[in-house]
Amino acid sequence: MIIDCHGHYTTAPKGLQAFRDAQLAELKNPPATRTKGSVNITDDEIRTSLEGAQLKLQRERGSDVTIFSPRASAMAHHIGDATTSLHWTEHCNDLIYRVVSLYPQNFVGVCQLPQTPGVSPANCVAELERCVKDFGFIGCNLNPDPSGGYWREPPLIDKWWYPVYEKLVEYDIPAMVHVSSCSNPVFHFTGAHYINADTTAFMQLIQGDLFKDFPTLKIVIPHGGGAVPYHWGRYKGIATREKFPPIEQNVMTNVWFDTCVYHQPGIDLLTGVISPDHILFASEMLGAVRGDNPDGGFSWDDTRRYVEAAKLTDDDRAQVFELNARRVYPRLDARLKAQGR
Amino acid sequence: MIIDCHGHYTTAPKGLQAFRDAQLAELKNPPATRTKGSVNITDDEIRTSLEGAQLKLQRERGSDVTIFSPRASAMAHHIGDATTSLHWTEHCNDLIYRVVSLYPQNFVGVCQLPQTPGVSPANCVAELERCVKDFGFIGCNLNPDPSGGYWREPPLIDKWWYPVYEKLVEYDIPAMVHVSSCSNPVFHFTGAHYINADTTAFMQLIQGDLFKDFPTLKIVIPHGGGAVPYHWGRYKGIATREKFPPIEQNVMTNVWFDTCVYHQPGIDLLTGVISPDHILFASEMLGAVRGDNPDGGFSWDDTRRYVEAAKLTDDDRAQVFELNARRVYPRLDARLKAQGR
């Protein structure tokens, strides 16, 4: 079985954007009472949006189930206020629930959180509960920079974030660290901000001892761990020189990297440097790098090919493709078992 | 010959810090007229600071000449104002000039610039001229984020930066993109901010066409190019999808990466993915990752070992160790030739 741990609903029907446009228009002249409102999308529209895209690629590439979350760039926690973020987040998560209800064999849900710059993440707990209890979601995306490129929140090791971690631990679900679109013009969102955030989060974890406080918390760092595996010697050296505990004992116990690295040398480095127990298969589809590689004869984000070609034992490859994900996402494992898979 | 293109004077005698401490103390109660003041360091102190450190490592590791610049983390352009930055920068560059005068076989100078957040880089031109004309320096370090982790300047492709580029082109000297210490607590300086800045700068270059305006401008991106070589497929894919010109034709014509990547798999990826014509040998010594690797039996930053072990032809290895640097830094080449090297 092949579990893709990182897919986004980037092909959502236009009714979602229509809601968002109306929501942002209303912000300019807000009514006394702001309500969640409604998103007008039919089940057929959802089917159409997926059949020619994510489902087609699942079939073509031979992955079995995708851990599916709202479009990351659209989270845009920096736009509007906490009410804006909450209503938008609820709709985005509602829509993921409709997807996983229509295609329970193909998708399992991960939620975005109603984060807002400067507002305690404690206000995300209710939506996290709703998504886990009512929708059966198995994880969440946690944005370390809800400011959208201005980086004003405390580091992830700060107690600021503990209300979310407490709930994640209670439910035994992981967080994927994932920023959103970027309003700071220096950072291209998928080319710089995403990768920088992954690198930044990992270094923050080195600097603290978050997993002493939360021994069962699990963090997924996407996009192959940002720059980290490429600079593994740098991180090991900095940890030694600055007298942080060894990375393997203080960080990598609770952290996994995904395989969203879109060329063979990158996947070879990732699988050569990081223990295969801590790598999760993923493609980000449909993500930043969809589309054919004109030189390669196949799509950049067809990451299964790279993982198949990497020097891994069959056992290690099974860990990367399936078994690690079952361990990191216990609620996914339970779901699959209930389906006889 | 082995040219190390990236070394910092991180071991400067304590007289430099004493000046800085006094300068920052004065900021709290500034006099009507602020003067450059003086740094009290003897030639013997300079010799001592280098003999047991950079010079010892040059001898032990067998590098011949180091392109040497002030301590990057200490540039701290975000502290004080433009006058603070100018006086501090002048002293730091003066000290590098004393080093290269004492050891003309071992070091050639690169300057820091008197940048200040929000102040046009045009104010750096006079110091750049002084360092090239009076000191014979062969390049500069350019900080894309003088705010120290808050990223408020325009991207490097913006005309904001053109006054510096015009002077670099006039002198035919390259800029190394290099941030400094970080006042934003989310970013560890050497573990996140440095690497993020490299990645960010490269993506900015993809987004623009800076080298159409400056066909002879040369940019060095240190620390192995940040995350870029590891995510080469991502950058190629984003360029294709977002209809930017091909990276090879629009960016890599004028950009070089250094070898400050502190483990063999990282150097193998770098030398396998990036054309050896665009890789410059470097160790950052003494930089972020000095000190022995307890598992490896040698120092993390002894990058010569990794480059020696990389799968490169002898010709390509000579490019990386020496010949590329002579092309990227024509004033270095002239200096070496004048020395009969």
XYZ file of C-alpha atoms in Angstrom:
682
model
C 0.000 0.000 0.000
C 1.137 3.524 -0.761
C -0.022 6.329 1.519
C 0.575 9.874 0.291
C 0.750 11.968 3.442
C 0.660 15.384 1.806
C -2.076 16.394 -0.638
C -4.024 19.644 -0.845
C -7.424 20.406 -2.311
C -5.983 22.909 -4.754
C -8.683 22.067 -7.297
C -11.698 23.010 -5.181
C -14.784 24.095 -7.169
C -15.105 27.810 -7.789
C -17.877 28.114 -5.204
C -15.193 28.122 -2.514
C -13.370 31.091 -3.978
C -16.713 32.839 -4.539
C -17.388 32.541 -0.817
C -13.917 33.852 -0.034
C -14.284 36.800 -2.401
C -17.589 37.729 -0.784
C -16.119 37.299 2.676
C -13.203 39.607 1.900
C -15.485 42.127 0.211
C -17.666 42.185 3.339
C -14.574 42.962 5.427
C -14.404 46.398 3.841
C -17.803 47.273 5.244
C -18.516 44.677 7.933
C -22.065 44.159 9.203
C -22.811 44.314 12.925
C -23.111 40.545 13.074
C -20.862 38.388 10.935
C -22.069 34.869 10.246
C -20.391 31.837 8.789
C -22.573 32.006 5.672
C -22.605 29.203 3.143
C -20.566 27.766 0.320
C -22.487 26.649 -2.735
C -20.842 23.562 -4.166
C -22.607 20.408 -5.322
C -21.348 16.885 -4.821
C -21.038 16.554 -8.570
C -18.773 19.584 -8.665
C -16.577 17.996 -6.019
C -16.425 14.746 -7.993
C -15.505 16.594 -11.179
C -12.817 18.605 -9.413
C -11.094 15.447 -8.235
C -11.747 12.872 -10.956
C -9.539 14.577 -13.526
C -6.890 15.584 -11.029
C -5.955 13.943 -7.718
C -7.958 10.746 -8.334
C -6.585 10.429 -11.846
C -3.048 10.786 -10.539
C -3.661 8.303 -7.726
C -4.710 5.750 -10.331
C -1.943 6.572 -12.800
C 0.824 6.627 -10.224
C -0.505 3.835 -8.055
C -0.961 5.473 -4.686
C -3.798 4.168 -2.547
C -4.833 6.882 -0.153
C -3.972 10.546 0.255
C -3.941 12.483 3.507
C -5.843 15.482 2.262
C -6.059 19.017 3.598
C -7.287 22.392 2.380
C -5.160 24.332 -0.058
C -2.246 25.562 2.031
C -1.647 28.839 0.221
C -5.311 29.773 0.636
C -5.290 29.477 4.433
C -3.941 33.049 4.439
C -4.287 33.495 8.170
C -3.014 37.038 7.853
C -6.085 38.266 5.975
C -8.885 39.749 8.045
C -9.301 38.947 11.702
C -10.023 35.970 13.932
C -13.646 35.804 12.795
C -12.591 35.842 9.147
C -10.110 33.077 9.818
C -12.622 30.975 11.758
C -15.411 31.104 9.182
C -13.034 30.517 6.275
C -11.356 27.636 8.080
C -14.661 26.002 8.944
C -15.729 26.084 5.314
C -12.412 24.746 4.073
C -12.543 21.892 6.569
C -16.241 21.225 5.832
C -15.310 20.810 2.209
C -12.516 18.354 2.999
C -15.056 16.379 5.032
C -17.316 16.231 1.997
C -14.405 14.948 -0.083
C -13.498 12.198 2.354
C -17.172 11.257 2.707
C -17.531 10.919 -1.067
C -14.248 9.027 -1.460
C -13.548 7.250 1.838
C -11.152 4.837 0.162
C -9.081 7.561 -1.468
C -8.812 10.374 1.038
C -8.519 10.940 4.765
C -8.848 14.420 6.196
C -6.410 16.816 7.796
C -7.656 20.230 8.882
C -6.359 23.736 8.689
C -6.607 25.737 11.902
C -8.322 29.107 12.443
C -5.083 30.845 13.352
C -4.759 34.614 13.430
C -1.592 36.685 13.908
C -1.145 37.670 17.521
C -4.111 35.608 18.735
C -3.439 32.689 21.049
C -3.573 29.322 19.287
C -5.868 28.267 22.132
C -8.635 29.583 19.906
C -7.879 26.746 17.451
C -8.782 23.980 19.864
C -12.535 24.005 19.242
C -12.117 23.638 15.482
C -9.538 20.915 15.971
C -12.007 19.059 18.191
C -14.784 19.465 15.648
C -12.597 18.088 12.873
C -11.435 15.093 14.859
C -14.701 14.228 16.640
C -17.266 15.120 13.993
C -15.260 14.574 10.828
C -12.797 11.876 11.795
C -9.791 13.901 10.667
C -6.405 12.437 11.527
C -4.124 15.465 11.799
C -3.786 19.199 11.316
C -1.637 21.717 9.510
C -0.003 24.175 11.888
C 1.214 27.500 10.507
C 4.300 28.781 12.384
C 3.904 32.186 10.718
C 0.251 33.261 10.484
C 1.494 36.763 9.663
C 2.230 35.605 6.121
C 5.932 36.269 5.857
C 6.578 38.737 8.668
C 7.272 36.117 11.340
C 5.853 37.737 14.453
C 4.741 34.685 16.475
C 7.047 33.049 19.018
C 9.095 29.988 18.008
C 7.287 26.641 18.007
C 9.042 25.629 21.212
C 7.367 28.498 23.078
C 4.492 27.864 25.479
C 2.390 30.087 23.215
C 1.734 26.967 21.134
C 1.109 24.539 23.994
C -2.729 24.623 23.884
C -2.586 23.111 20.403
C 0.029 20.556 21.379
C -2.025 19.477 24.389
C -4.995 18.738 22.168
C -2.844 16.956 19.559
C -1.404 14.734 22.258
C -4.836 14.066 23.711
C -6.066 12.859 20.321
C -2.736 11.315 19.324
C -2.680 13.136 16.019
C 0.330 14.826 14.401
C 0.788 18.349 13.138
C 2.354 19.094 9.797
C 4.217 22.419 9.971
C 2.928 24.332 6.957
C 2.930 28.037 6.183
C 0.570 29.669 3.737
C 0.723 32.396 1.130
C 3.066 35.251 1.764
C 2.379 38.955 1.798
C 6.043 39.878 2.182
C 7.358 40.444 -1.349
C 10.817 39.125 -0.550
C 9.561 35.546 -0.176
C 8.086 33.651 -3.096
C 5.531 31.443 -1.364
C 6.319 27.963 -2.673
C 9.902 28.726 -3.694
C 11.141 30.414 -0.530
C 8.559 30.818 2.254
C 7.545 27.131 2.411
C 11.103 25.854 2.401
C 12.338 28.502 4.834
C 9.544 27.659 7.260
C 10.502 23.991 7.262
C 14.146 24.849 7.925
C 13.211 27.382 10.586
C 10.888 25.008 12.431
C 13.511 22.270 12.574
C 16.141 24.624 13.969
C 13.654 25.844 16.597
C 13.146 22.253 17.701
C 16.919 21.835 18.074
C 17.031 24.904 20.307
C 14.416 23.680 22.769
C 13.257 20.539 24.433
C 9.656 20.513 23.329
C 9.455 16.736 23.354
C 10.388 16.574 27.005
C 7.129 18.364 27.693
C 5.247 16.381 25.008
C 6.927 13.003 24.612
C 4.183 11.674 22.322
C 3.766 14.763 20.140
C 4.511 14.069 16.491
C 5.607 16.742 14.036
C 5.798 16.301 10.270
C 8.077 18.722 8.437
C 7.099 18.740 4.779
C 8.989 19.449 1.559
C 11.694 17.019 2.483
C 12.487 18.906 5.679
C 13.317 22.177 3.897
C 17.092 22.587 3.749
C 17.773 20.313 6.705
C 18.867 16.983 5.202
C 21.125 18.782 2.693
C 22.766 20.615 5.599
C 22.667 17.715 8.058
C 26.327 18.203 8.996
C 25.625 21.845 9.722
C 22.800 20.980 12.122
C 24.808 18.272 13.828
C 27.762 20.643 14.122
C 25.704 23.549 15.459
C 24.020 21.293 18.010
C 27.407 20.084 19.236
C 29.042 23.505 19.288
C 26.140 25.270 20.977
C 25.675 22.398 23.423
C 22.163 21.468 22.403
C 21.322 17.803 22.985
C 22.050 15.501 20.036
C 19.461 15.942 17.290
C 18.789 12.228 17.101
C 17.827 12.105 20.777
C 16.075 15.443 21.155
C 14.349 16.060 17.827
C 14.300 13.089 15.488
C 12.472 10.971 18.047
C 9.329 12.955 17.270
C 9.871 14.413 13.791
C 9.245 13.030 10.314
C 10.144 14.479 6.898
C 8.055 13.916 3.783
C 9.313 13.104 0.282
C 8.167 16.267 -1.496
C 11.538 16.689 -3.175
C 11.250 16.700 -6.927
C 14.340 15.151 -8.367
C 16.259 11.930 -7.882
C 19.428 13.372 -6.257
C 17.291 15.083 -3.617
C 15.415 11.906 -2.726
C 18.694 9.976 -2.733
C 20.145 12.441 -0.236
C 17.013 12.392 1.927
C 16.853 8.612 2.090
C 20.603 8.359 2.584
C 20.878 10.850 5.418
C 17.617 10.512 7.344
C 16.623 7.220 8.934
C 13.968 5.602 6.707
C 11.841 5.247 9.844
C 11.390 8.998 9.773
C 10.455 9.564 6.141
C 6.846 9.663 4.945
C 5.944 9.247 1.293
C 4.258 12.342 -0.155
C 3.794 14.179 -3.425
C 2.061 17.440 -2.418
C -0.239 16.797 -5.356
C -1.513 18.988 -6.672
C 1.038 21.343 -5.323
C 3.647 23.868 -6.272
C 5.374 21.754 -8.849
C 2.628 20.045 -10.780
C 3.169 19.556 -14.486
C 5.509 17.630 -16.693
C 9.230 17.918 -16.581
C 9.990 18.486 -20.248
C 13.410 16.879 -19.857
C 12.330 13.962 -17.713
C 9.309 12.558 -19.526
C 7.195 12.528 -16.379
C 5.850 14.981 -13.834
C 8.194 16.581 -11.336
C 5.910 15.611 -8.460
C 5.629 11.929 -9.380
C 7.720 11.227 -6.313
C 6.931 7.509 -6.299
C 9.444 7.094 -9.119
C 12.235 8.654 -7.112
C 11.478 6.617 -4.006
C 11.293 3.426 -6.084
C 14.720 4.241 -7.533
C 16.318 5.204 -4.211
C 18.745 2.776 -2.598
C 16.398 1.446 0.069
C 15.836 -2.098 1.230
C 12.374 -3.478 0.534
C 11.616 -3.250 4.233
C 12.712 0.377 4.419
C 10.741 1.255 1.302
C 7.631 -0.259 2.894
C 8.222 1.927 5.925
C 8.421 5.020 3.753
C 5.437 4.136 1.582
C 3.077 2.852 4.255
C 4.188 1.713 7.671
C 5.592 4.957 9.041
C 2.374 6.758 8.109
C 0.324 4.152 9.961
C 2.423 4.811 13.058
C 2.508 8.600 12.791
C -1.233 8.769 12.070
C -2.794 6.094 14.346
C -6.276 7.221 13.351
C -5.392 6.548 9.734
C -4.232 3.084 10.655
C -7.485 2.428 12.494
C -9.506 3.689 9.533
C -7.627 1.515 7.075
C -7.998 -1.529 9.295
C -11.728 -0.897 9.620
C -11.802 -0.912 5.813
C -9.942 -4.215 5.784
C -6.795 -2.598 4.418
C 46.092 25.766 -5.774
C 43.155 25.822 -3.399
C 41.276 29.097 -2.969
C 38.816 29.262 -0.074
C 36.278 31.884 -1.122
C 34.466 32.230 2.202
C 36.298 32.987 5.429
C 35.403 35.444 8.185
C 37.558 37.178 10.770
C 35.632 35.621 13.659
C 38.750 35.606 15.806
C 39.427 39.351 15.775
C 41.302 40.668 18.839
C 39.128 41.911 21.660
C 39.928 45.541 20.846
C 37.349 45.351 18.068
C 34.562 44.308 20.409
C 35.703 46.930 22.919
C 35.191 49.578 20.239
C 31.774 48.153 19.400
C 30.704 48.060 23.043
C 31.721 51.698 23.473
C 29.986 52.645 20.250
C 26.725 51.029 21.339
C 27.013 52.513 24.811
C 27.410 55.957 23.264
C 24.197 55.399 21.290
C 22.212 55.608 24.501
C 23.401 59.137 25.068
C 24.800 60.332 21.749
C 27.092 63.380 21.612
C 26.320 66.236 19.247
C 29.071 65.098 16.894
C 29.766 61.420 16.418
C 33.189 60.499 15.127
C 34.644 57.295 13.801
C 36.923 56.944 16.825
C 39.664 54.361 16.943
C 40.225 50.650 17.472
C 43.197 49.692 19.586
C 44.702 46.506 18.211
C 48.401 45.827 17.646
C 49.853 43.941 14.724
C 51.023 41.278 17.134
C 47.492 40.798 18.381
C 46.344 40.310 14.800
C 49.079 37.765 14.187
C 48.212 35.874 17.340
C 44.504 35.836 16.499
C 45.205 34.183 13.152
C 48.243 31.988 13.750
C 46.427 29.510 15.961
C 43.226 29.605 13.965
C 42.729 30.383 10.260
C 46.438 30.185 9.366
C 46.866 26.939 11.288
C 43.888 25.447 9.469
C 45.130 26.664 6.088
C 48.381 24.835 6.723
C 46.775 21.702 8.160
C 44.139 21.393 5.469
C 46.256 22.589 2.597
C 44.404 25.603 1.301
C 46.501 28.389 -0.180
C 44.559 31.604 0.068
C 41.319 32.648 1.772
C 38.957 35.362 0.599
C 38.504 37.032 3.936
C 35.780 39.344 5.220
C 34.629 40.726 8.559
C 32.642 38.473 10.861
C 29.245 38.219 9.201
C 27.156 37.921 12.331
C 28.773 41.048 13.760
C 27.792 43.271 10.803
C 24.430 43.685 12.590
C 23.191 46.390 10.272
C 19.994 46.643 12.284
C 21.741 48.076 15.342
C 21.902 51.837 15.639
C 21.591 54.087 12.620
C 23.423 54.835 9.396
C 26.252 56.591 11.233
C 26.675 53.627 13.578
C 26.760 51.282 10.614
C 29.256 53.419 8.695
C 31.764 53.809 11.508
C 31.537 50.157 12.510
C 31.873 49.011 8.917
C 34.887 51.224 8.301
C 36.657 49.771 11.317
C 35.822 46.190 10.356
C 37.107 46.757 6.842
C 40.197 48.605 8.101
C 41.007 45.553 10.180
C 40.648 43.192 7.226
C 43.028 45.449 5.329
C 45.557 45.108 8.140
C 45.189 41.318 7.959
C 45.746 41.147 4.208
C 48.690 43.549 4.531
C 50.313 41.348 7.162
C 49.612 38.125 5.259
C 49.369 38.990 1.570
C 49.990 35.388 0.551
C 47.251 33.986 2.756
C 44.358 36.396 2.598
C 42.628 38.720 0.150
C 39.990 41.123 1.370
C 36.240 41.342 0.929
C 34.348 44.163 2.623
C 31.133 44.464 4.536
C 28.911 47.366 3.503
C 27.533 50.161 5.727
C 23.936 49.120 5.131
C 21.101 50.382 7.298
C 17.450 49.250 7.245
C 15.348 51.537 5.085
C 18.336 53.569 3.868
C 19.214 53.423 0.179
C 22.179 51.157 -0.576
C 23.512 54.097 -2.575
C 25.090 55.129 0.707
C 27.332 52.048 0.505
C 29.078 53.111 -2.667
C 31.702 55.335 -1.041
C 32.852 52.590 1.325
C 32.892 50.075 -1.502
C 35.093 52.460 -3.489
C 37.425 52.968 -0.539
C 37.823 49.229 -0.051
C 38.522 48.526 -3.707
C 40.684 51.549 -4.522
C 42.572 52.054 -1.259
C 42.632 48.481 0.088
C 42.585 46.349 -3.060
C 39.585 44.345 -1.910
C 38.112 41.975 -4.486
C 34.438 41.724 -3.517
C 31.785 42.597 -0.972
C 29.201 40.938 1.227
C 25.698 42.200 0.508
C 23.019 41.750 3.186
C 19.554 41.257 1.651
C 17.970 41.792 5.078
C 19.687 44.580 7.043
C 16.700 44.522 9.416
C 18.128 41.399 11.036
C 15.313 38.912 10.474
C 12.311 41.121 9.763
C 12.860 41.312 6.007
C 11.702 44.826 5.187
C 13.909 45.684 2.184
C 12.755 45.033 -1.392
C 13.860 41.847 -3.179
C 17.351 41.838 -4.658
C 15.905 42.227 -8.156
C 14.426 45.611 -7.209
C 16.005 48.846 -8.471
C 16.539 49.729 -4.803
C 19.749 47.730 -5.008
C 20.958 49.017 -8.379
C 23.429 51.645 -7.064
C 25.461 48.812 -5.521
C 25.222 46.646 -8.607
C 26.378 49.519 -10.808
C 29.513 49.925 -8.728
C 30.158 46.167 -8.612
C 29.924 45.995 -12.388
C 32.172 49.015 -12.791
C 34.864 47.327 -10.690
C 34.074 43.815 -11.958
C 33.814 42.440 -8.449
C 31.174 39.991 -7.166
C 28.828 40.246 -4.223
C 28.330 37.377 -1.821
C 24.763 37.438 -0.497
C 25.204 37.195 3.276
C 22.882 38.113 6.108
C 24.051 38.853 9.623
C 22.862 38.170 13.150
C 19.165 38.018 13.712
C 17.038 39.906 16.183
C 13.893 37.954 15.329
C 13.746 35.073 17.832
C 12.151 32.662 15.373
C 15.328 32.424 13.289
C 18.516 30.939 14.687
C 21.164 32.945 12.873
C 23.468 30.287 11.439
C 20.913 27.463 11.525
C 17.961 29.190 9.897
C 18.500 32.836 8.931
C 21.663 32.254 6.873
C 20.250 29.308 4.981
C 16.840 30.938 4.457
C 18.499 34.053 3.052
C 20.412 32.011 0.503
C 17.248 30.209 -0.601
C 15.272 33.460 -0.667
C 17.860 35.293 -2.740
C 18.003 32.550 -5.336
C 14.228 32.473 -5.727
C 14.192 36.263 -6.104
C 16.666 35.952 -8.956
C 14.382 33.411 -10.651
C 11.484 35.860 -10.412
C 13.271 38.719 -12.137
C 15.683 39.377 -14.920
C 18.391 41.184 -13.029
C 21.117 39.904 -15.301
C 19.494 41.453 -18.340
C 20.182 44.810 -16.718
C 23.589 43.700 -15.417
C 24.964 41.031 -17.730
C 28.377 41.023 -16.055
C 27.190 41.125 -12.438
C 28.326 38.099 -10.447
C 26.518 36.852 -7.354
C 27.881 34.234 -4.955
C 25.279 32.433 -2.851
C 27.045 30.860 0.116
C 26.305 27.836 2.307
C 25.934 25.601 -0.712
C 23.120 27.743 -2.102
C 20.877 27.303 0.945
C 18.174 24.753 0.135
C 18.400 25.241 -3.612
C 20.462 22.315 -4.912
C 18.516 19.867 -2.705
C 15.271 21.209 -4.179
C 16.581 21.705 -7.713
C 13.566 19.920 -9.229
C 11.275 22.235 -7.284
C 12.981 25.331 -8.683
C 13.031 23.981 -12.216
C 9.365 23.014 -11.893
C 8.276 26.354 -10.417
C 10.153 28.236 -13.147
C 8.400 26.185 -15.820
C 4.942 26.380 -14.263
C 5.097 30.098 -13.501
C 6.623 30.842 -16.900
C 9.875 32.284 -15.635
C 12.784 31.856 -18.056
C 14.810 28.678 -17.560
C 17.044 28.943 -14.500
C 20.110 27.895 -16.459
C 19.688 30.782 -18.883
C 18.408 33.483 -16.563
C 20.123 32.872 -13.224
C 22.933 30.337 -13.353
C 24.792 32.385 -15.957
C 25.713 34.836 -13.192
C 25.427 32.863 -9.926
C 27.881 30.641 -8.066
C 27.344 28.458 -4.998
C 30.053 27.768 -2.443
C 30.882 24.436 -0.784
C 30.009 25.331 2.815
C 28.027 22.120 3.241
C 29.363 20.008 6.066
C 28.855 16.389 5.188
C 29.702 14.161 2.253
C 26.129 13.507 0.993
C 25.512 17.249 0.799
C 28.661 17.903 -1.233
C 27.867 14.905 -3.430
C 24.444 16.372 -4.168
C 25.849 19.848 -4.796
C 28.530 18.636 -7.188
C 26.106 16.237 -8.866
C 23.315 18.745 -9.457
C 25.081 22.055 -10.061
C 27.519 22.481 -12.926
C 31.064 22.341 -11.497
C 31.707 25.607 -13.344
C 29.430 27.300 -10.820
C 30.780 25.916 -7.559
C 33.437 27.717 -5.510
C 35.436 25.945 -2.849
C 34.843 27.371 0.635
C 34.881 26.372 4.290
C 33.429 29.420 6.099
C 36.282 28.957 8.537
C 36.025 29.866 11.227
C 32.304 29.832 10.922
C 29.157 28.370 12.345
C 30.298 24.803 12.371
C 33.866 24.857 13.571
C 34.988 22.032 15.788
C 35.470 18.324 15.483
C 32.799 15.917 14.430
C 33.071 13.339 17.199
C 31.808 10.613 14.856
C 33.884 11.575 11.845
C 37.375 12.024 13.237
C 37.800 15.423 11.602
C 36.204 18.849 11.692
C 32.786 19.349 10.130
C 34.063 22.339 8.162
C 37.085 20.595 6.656
C 35.267 20.769 3.344
C 38.336 19.920 1.291
C 37.857 16.294 2.307
C 34.332 16.178 0.937
C 35.293 17.866 -2.325
C 38.253 15.508 -2.734
C 35.902 12.548 -2.249
C 33.173 13.843 -4.564
C 32.795 12.245 -7.973
C 34.407 15.018 -9.998
C 36.866 14.780 -12.850
C 40.292 16.220 -12.127
C 39.468 19.116 -14.436
C 36.191 19.831 -12.652
C 37.835 19.612 -9.266
C 40.431 22.166 -10.381
C 37.586 24.452 -11.423
C 35.980 24.149 -7.988
C 39.212 24.544 -6.038
C 40.811 27.314 -8.050
C 39.824 28.240 -11.575
C 36.225 29.332 -10.987
C 37.370 31.658 -8.208
C 39.936 33.235 -10.524
C 37.142 33.934 -13.025
C 34.556 35.144 -10.509
C 37.102 37.350 -8.728
C 39.258 38.823 -11.540
C 41.071 41.051 -9.049
C 42.092 37.951 -7.112
C 43.438 36.418 -10.285
C 45.434 39.556 -11.018
C 46.808 39.595 -7.471
C 47.843 35.964 -7.603
C 49.496 36.441 -10.964
C 51.389 39.443 -9.644
C 52.620 37.146 -6.879
C 53.716 34.594 -9.465
C 50.943 32.175 -8.461
